[in-house]
Amino acid sequence: MQALAGLSRVVAKRRRRSPADAVQAVVNLWDSRFEGVHCDVPCLARNHQDANSAAGELEDRLRALFADRVDRLTEGEEVKKWRKKLQSTLDEINGVSYLLGRPNNPGVCQQLCDKKKGLSAERDLIGKRLGEFKSAMNCIQAHLEGNKDEVEGVQVLKFGASFDWNRIYCLISRERRRLEDGLPIYAYRRDILQQIHLQQLEPSLDV
């Protein structure tokens, strides 16, 4: 499969290919990179005779491709898994609350209170984790759509005026891994950036 991808990259750069074919080849290669087929950075060869005329079409096609990938992740299996976990935690909290409403001896009551406290902390952490992922995907989507100024709150990701496709791809992959890993610090990224913002300091890029 990697050999086929490599062959496609070579073909995409040959001058005899039409602009439409070259654009399609690059789009296909980015699509296959999202599928994990290869780790290369597809692009139009600068010496392609129609590179300038094809650049605009390629940008539009890649914006659509990347936006579709972001949409898939936003409603993907990993997000569904964490939402299911969140609902399960909420159900447990409701169950403990029901037991607390019944007569209990002091020892049992304390155990239930401690359990509810732990479950509530887990609920908040999962909610924040999902919120961080959604915020990052919204930033990327806004950049792809040219609506960066419409992102509400602190922007967890910042972009320049042009489209750096490899950087965008790496950011999408990184945010997905962070959601999968479930590290606690990831859930508090916006809080950290908000504090930096309130202190009138410039937030670091790609925190």
CSV table of C-alpha atoms in Angstrom, one decimal:
chain,number,residue,atom,x,y,z
A,1,MET,CA,0.0,0.0,0.0
A,2,GLN,CA,2.9,2.4,0.8
A,3,ALA,CA,4.5,1.5,-2.5
A,4,LEU,CA,1.3,2.5,-4.3
A,5,ALA,CA,1.2,5.8,-2.4
A,6,GLY,CA,4.8,6.5,-3.3
A,7,LEU,CA,4.0,5.8,-7.0
A,8,SER,CA,1.0,8.2,-6.8
A,9,ARG,CA,3.2,10.9,-5.4
A,10,VAL,CA,5.6,10.6,-8.3
A,11,VAL,CA,2.8,10.6,-10.9
A,12,ALA,CA,1.2,13.7,-9.3
A,13,LYS,CA,4.4,15.7,-10.0
A,14,ARG,CA,4.9,14.7,-13.6
A,15,ARG,CA,4.5,17.6,-16.0
A,16,ARG,CA,2.4,15.8,-18.5
A,17,ARG,CA,-0.5,15.4,-16.1
A,18,SER,CA,-3.3,17.9,-16.5
A,19,PRO,CA,-3.9,20.5,-13.6
A,20,ALA,CA,-7.1,18.7,-12.7
A,21,ASP,CA,-5.4,15.3,-12.5
A,22,ALA,CA,-2.5,16.8,-10.4
A,23,VAL,CA,-5.0,18.4,-8.0
A,24,GLN,CA,-7.0,15.2,-7.7
A,25,ALA,CA,-3.8,13.2,-7.0
A,26,VAL,CA,-2.8,15.6,-4.2
A,27,VAL,CA,-6.3,15.5,-2.7
A,28,ASN,CA,-6.3,11.7,-2.8
A,29,LEU,CA,-2.9,11.5,-1.1
A,30,TRP,CA,-4.0,13.8,1.7
A,31,ASP,CA,-7.1,11.6,2.1
A,32,SER,CA,-5.0,8.5,2.3
A,33,ARG,CA,-2.7,10.2,4.8
A,34,PHE,CA,-5.7,10.7,7.1
A,35,GLU,CA,-6.3,7.0,6.7
A,36,GLY,CA,-2.8,6.3,7.9
A,37,VAL,CA,-1.5,5.0,4.6
A,38,HIS,CA,1.7,7.2,4.6
A,39,CYS,CA,3.3,10.1,6.5
A,40,ASP,CA,4.4,12.2,3.5
A,41,VAL,CA,3.3,15.8,2.8
A,42,PRO,CA,1.5,15.8,-0.6
A,43,CYS,CA,1.8,19.0,-2.6
A,44,LEU,CA,1.9,20.2,-6.2
A,45,ALA,CA,5.4,20.3,-7.6
A,46,ARG,CA,6.6,23.9,-8.0
A,47,ASN,CA,7.9,23.2,-11.5
A,48,HIS,CA,4.5,21.9,-12.6
A,49,GLN,CA,3.6,24.0,-15.7
A,50,ASP,CA,0.2,24.8,-14.4
A,51,ALA,CA,1.0,25.0,-10.6
A,52,ASN,CA,-0.2,28.5,-10.2
A,53,SER,CA,-3.5,28.0,-11.9
A,54,ALA,CA,-4.2,24.8,-10.0
A,55,ALA,CA,-3.3,26.3,-6.6
A,56,GLY,CA,-6.6,27.9,-6.1
A,57,GLU,CA,-8.6,24.8,-7.0
A,58,LEU,CA,-6.3,22.7,-4.8
A,59,GLU,CA,-6.9,25.0,-1.8
A,60,ASP,CA,-10.6,24.8,-2.2
A,61,ARG,CA,-10.5,21.0,-2.5
A,62,LEU,CA,-8.3,20.6,0.6
A,63,ARG,CA,-10.4,23.0,2.7
A,64,ALA,CA,-13.4,20.8,1.9
A,65,LEU,CA,-11.5,17.6,2.6
A,66,PHE,CA,-10.0,18.8,5.9
A,67,ALA,CA,-13.4,20.3,7.0
A,68,ASP,CA,-15.0,16.9,6.4
A,69,ARG,CA,-12.4,15.1,8.4
A,70,VAL,CA,-12.9,17.6,11.3
A,71,ASP,CA,-16.7,17.0,11.1
A,72,ARG,CA,-16.1,13.2,11.3
A,73,LEU,CA,-13.9,13.5,14.4
A,74,THR,CA,-16.3,15.9,16.1
A,75,GLU,CA,-19.0,13.2,15.9
A,76,GLY,CA,-16.6,10.2,15.8
A,77,GLU,CA,-16.3,7.1,17.8
A,78,GLU,CA,-13.8,8.6,20.3
A,79,VAL,CA,-16.2,11.5,21.1
A,80,LYS,CA,-19.1,9.0,21.4
A,81,LYS,CA,-17.1,6.9,23.8
A,82,TRP,CA,-16.5,9.8,26.1
A,83,ARG,CA,-20.1,10.9,25.9
A,84,LYS,CA,-21.2,7.4,26.8
A,85,LYS,CA,-18.8,7.5,29.7
A,86,LEU,CA,-20.2,10.9,30.8
A,87,GLN,CA,-23.7,9.6,30.7
A,88,SER,CA,-22.7,6.5,32.7
A,89,THR,CA,-21.1,8.8,35.3
A,90,LEU,CA,-24.2,10.9,35.5
A,91,ASP,CA,-26.3,7.8,36.0
A,92,GLU,CA,-24.0,6.7,38.9
A,93,ILE,CA,-24.3,10.2,40.5
A,94,ASN,CA,-28.1,10.0,40.3
A,95,GLY,CA,-28.0,6.5,41.9
A,96,VAL,CA,-25.8,7.7,44.8
A,97,SER,CA,-28.0,10.8,45.2
A,98,TYR,CA,-31.0,8.5,45.5
A,99,LEU,CA,-29.3,6.4,48.2
A,100,LEU,CA,-28.3,9.5,50.1
A,101,GLY,CA,-32.0,10.5,50.2
A,102,ARG,CA,-32.7,7.3,52.2
A,103,PRO,CA,-32.0,6.7,55.9
A,104,ASN,CA,-28.4,5.7,56.4
A,105,ASN,CA,-26.0,5.4,59.3
A,106,PRO,CA,-23.2,8.0,59.5
A,107,GLY,CA,-20.6,5.6,58.1
A,108,VAL,CA,-22.6,4.7,55.0
A,109,CYS,CA,-23.6,8.3,54.5
A,110,GLN,CA,-20.0,9.4,54.5
A,111,GLN,CA,-19.0,6.7,52.0
A,112,LEU,CA,-21.8,7.7,49.7
A,113,CYS,CA,-20.8,11.4,50.0
A,114,ASP,CA,-17.2,10.6,49.2
A,115,LYS,CA,-18.3,8.5,46.2
A,116,LYS,CA,-20.6,11.2,44.9
A,117,LYS,CA,-17.7,13.7,45.2
A,118,GLY,CA,-15.4,11.5,43.2
A,119,LEU,CA,-18.0,10.9,40.5
A,120,SER,CA,-18.8,14.6,40.3
A,121,ALA,CA,-15.1,15.3,39.8
A,122,GLU,CA,-14.9,12.7,37.1
A,123,ARG,CA,-18.0,14.1,35.4
A,124,ASP,CA,-16.5,17.6,35.4
A,125,LEU,CA,-13.2,16.3,33.9
A,126,ILE,CA,-14.9,14.4,31.1
A,127,GLY,CA,-17.1,17.4,30.3
A,128,LYS,CA,-14.0,19.7,30.2
A,129,ARG,CA,-12.1,17.2,28.1
A,130,LEU,CA,-14.9,17.0,25.5
A,131,GLY,CA,-15.2,20.8,25.6
A,132,GLU,CA,-11.4,21.2,24.9
A,133,PHE,CA,-11.6,18.9,21.9
A,134,LYS,CA,-14.7,20.7,20.6
A,135,SER,CA,-13.0,24.1,21.1
A,136,ALA,CA,-9.9,23.0,19.1
A,137,MET,CA,-12.0,21.5,16.3
A,138,ASN,CA,-14.0,24.7,16.1
A,139,CYS,CA,-10.8,26.8,15.8
A,140,ILE,CA,-9.6,24.5,13.0
A,141,GLN,CA,-13.0,24.6,11.3
A,142,ALA,CA,-13.2,28.4,11.5
A,143,HIS,CA,-9.7,28.7,10.0
A,144,LEU,CA,-10.7,26.4,7.1
A,145,GLU,CA,-13.9,28.4,6.6
A,146,GLY,CA,-12.2,31.8,6.9
A,147,ASN,CA,-14.1,32.7,10.0
A,148,LYS,CA,-11.4,32.9,12.6
A,149,ASP,CA,-12.8,36.1,14.2
A,150,GLU,CA,-16.1,34.4,14.9
A,151,VAL,CA,-14.6,31.9,17.4
A,152,GLU,CA,-16.0,32.6,20.8
A,153,GLY,CA,-13.8,32.8,23.9
A,154,VAL,CA,-10.1,32.2,24.1
A,155,GLN,CA,-8.8,30.6,20.9
A,156,VAL,CA,-6.8,27.5,21.9
A,157,LEU,CA,-5.2,27.4,18.4
A,158,LYS,CA,-3.9,30.2,16.3
A,159,PHE,CA,-3.3,30.3,12.5
A,160,GLY,CA,-1.8,32.6,10.0
A,161,ALA,CA,-3.5,34.0,6.9
A,162,SER,CA,-2.4,31.1,4.6
A,163,PHE,CA,-3.1,27.4,4.9
A,164,ASP,CA,-0.3,25.2,6.2
A,165,TRP,CA,-1.8,21.9,5.5
A,166,ASN,CA,0.8,19.8,7.2
A,167,ARG,CA,0.5,21.9,10.4
A,168,ILE,CA,-3.3,21.7,10.3
A,169,TYR,CA,-3.1,17.9,9.8
A,170,CYS,CA,-0.6,17.6,12.7
A,171,LEU,CA,-2.9,19.7,15.0
A,172,ILE,CA,-5.9,17.6,14.1
A,173,SER,CA,-3.9,14.4,14.8
A,174,ARG,CA,-2.6,15.8,18.1
A,175,GLU,CA,-6.0,16.9,19.4
A,176,ARG,CA,-7.3,13.5,18.6
A,177,ARG,CA,-4.5,11.8,20.5
A,178,ARG,CA,-5.0,14.0,23.5
A,179,LEU,CA,-8.7,13.2,23.6
A,180,GLU,CA,-7.8,9.5,23.4
A,181,ASP,CA,-5.1,9.7,26.1
A,182,GLY,CA,-7.5,11.5,28.4
A,183,LEU,CA,-4.7,13.4,30.2
A,184,PRO,CA,-6.1,15.7,33.0
A,185,ILE,CA,-4.0,18.7,31.9
A,186,TYR,CA,-5.7,18.7,28.5
A,187,ALA,CA,-9.1,19.3,30.2
A,188,TYR,CA,-7.8,22.6,31.7
A,189,ARG,CA,-6.0,24.1,28.7
A,190,ARG,CA,-8.7,26.8,28.1
A,191,ASP,CA,-8.6,27.7,31.8
A,192,ILE,CA,-4.8,28.1,31.6
A,193,LEU,CA,-5.0,30.3,28.5
A,194,GLN,CA,-7.8,32.3,30.0
A,195,GLN,CA,-5.6,33.1,33.0
A,196,ILE,CA,-2.8,34.1,30.7
A,197,HIS,CA,-5.2,36.3,28.7
A,198,LEU,CA,-6.4,38.0,31.9
A,199,GLN,CA,-2.9,38.7,32.9
A,200,GLN,CA,-2.5,40.5,29.5
A,201,LEU,CA,0.2,38.1,28.3
A,202,GLU,CA,0.3,36.6,24.8
A,203,PRO,CA,-0.8,33.0,24.9
A,204,SER,CA,1.8,30.5,23.6
A,205,LEU,CA,0.9,29.0,20.2
A,206,ASP,CA,-0.1,25.4,20.0
A,207,VAL,CA,-0.3,24.8,23.8
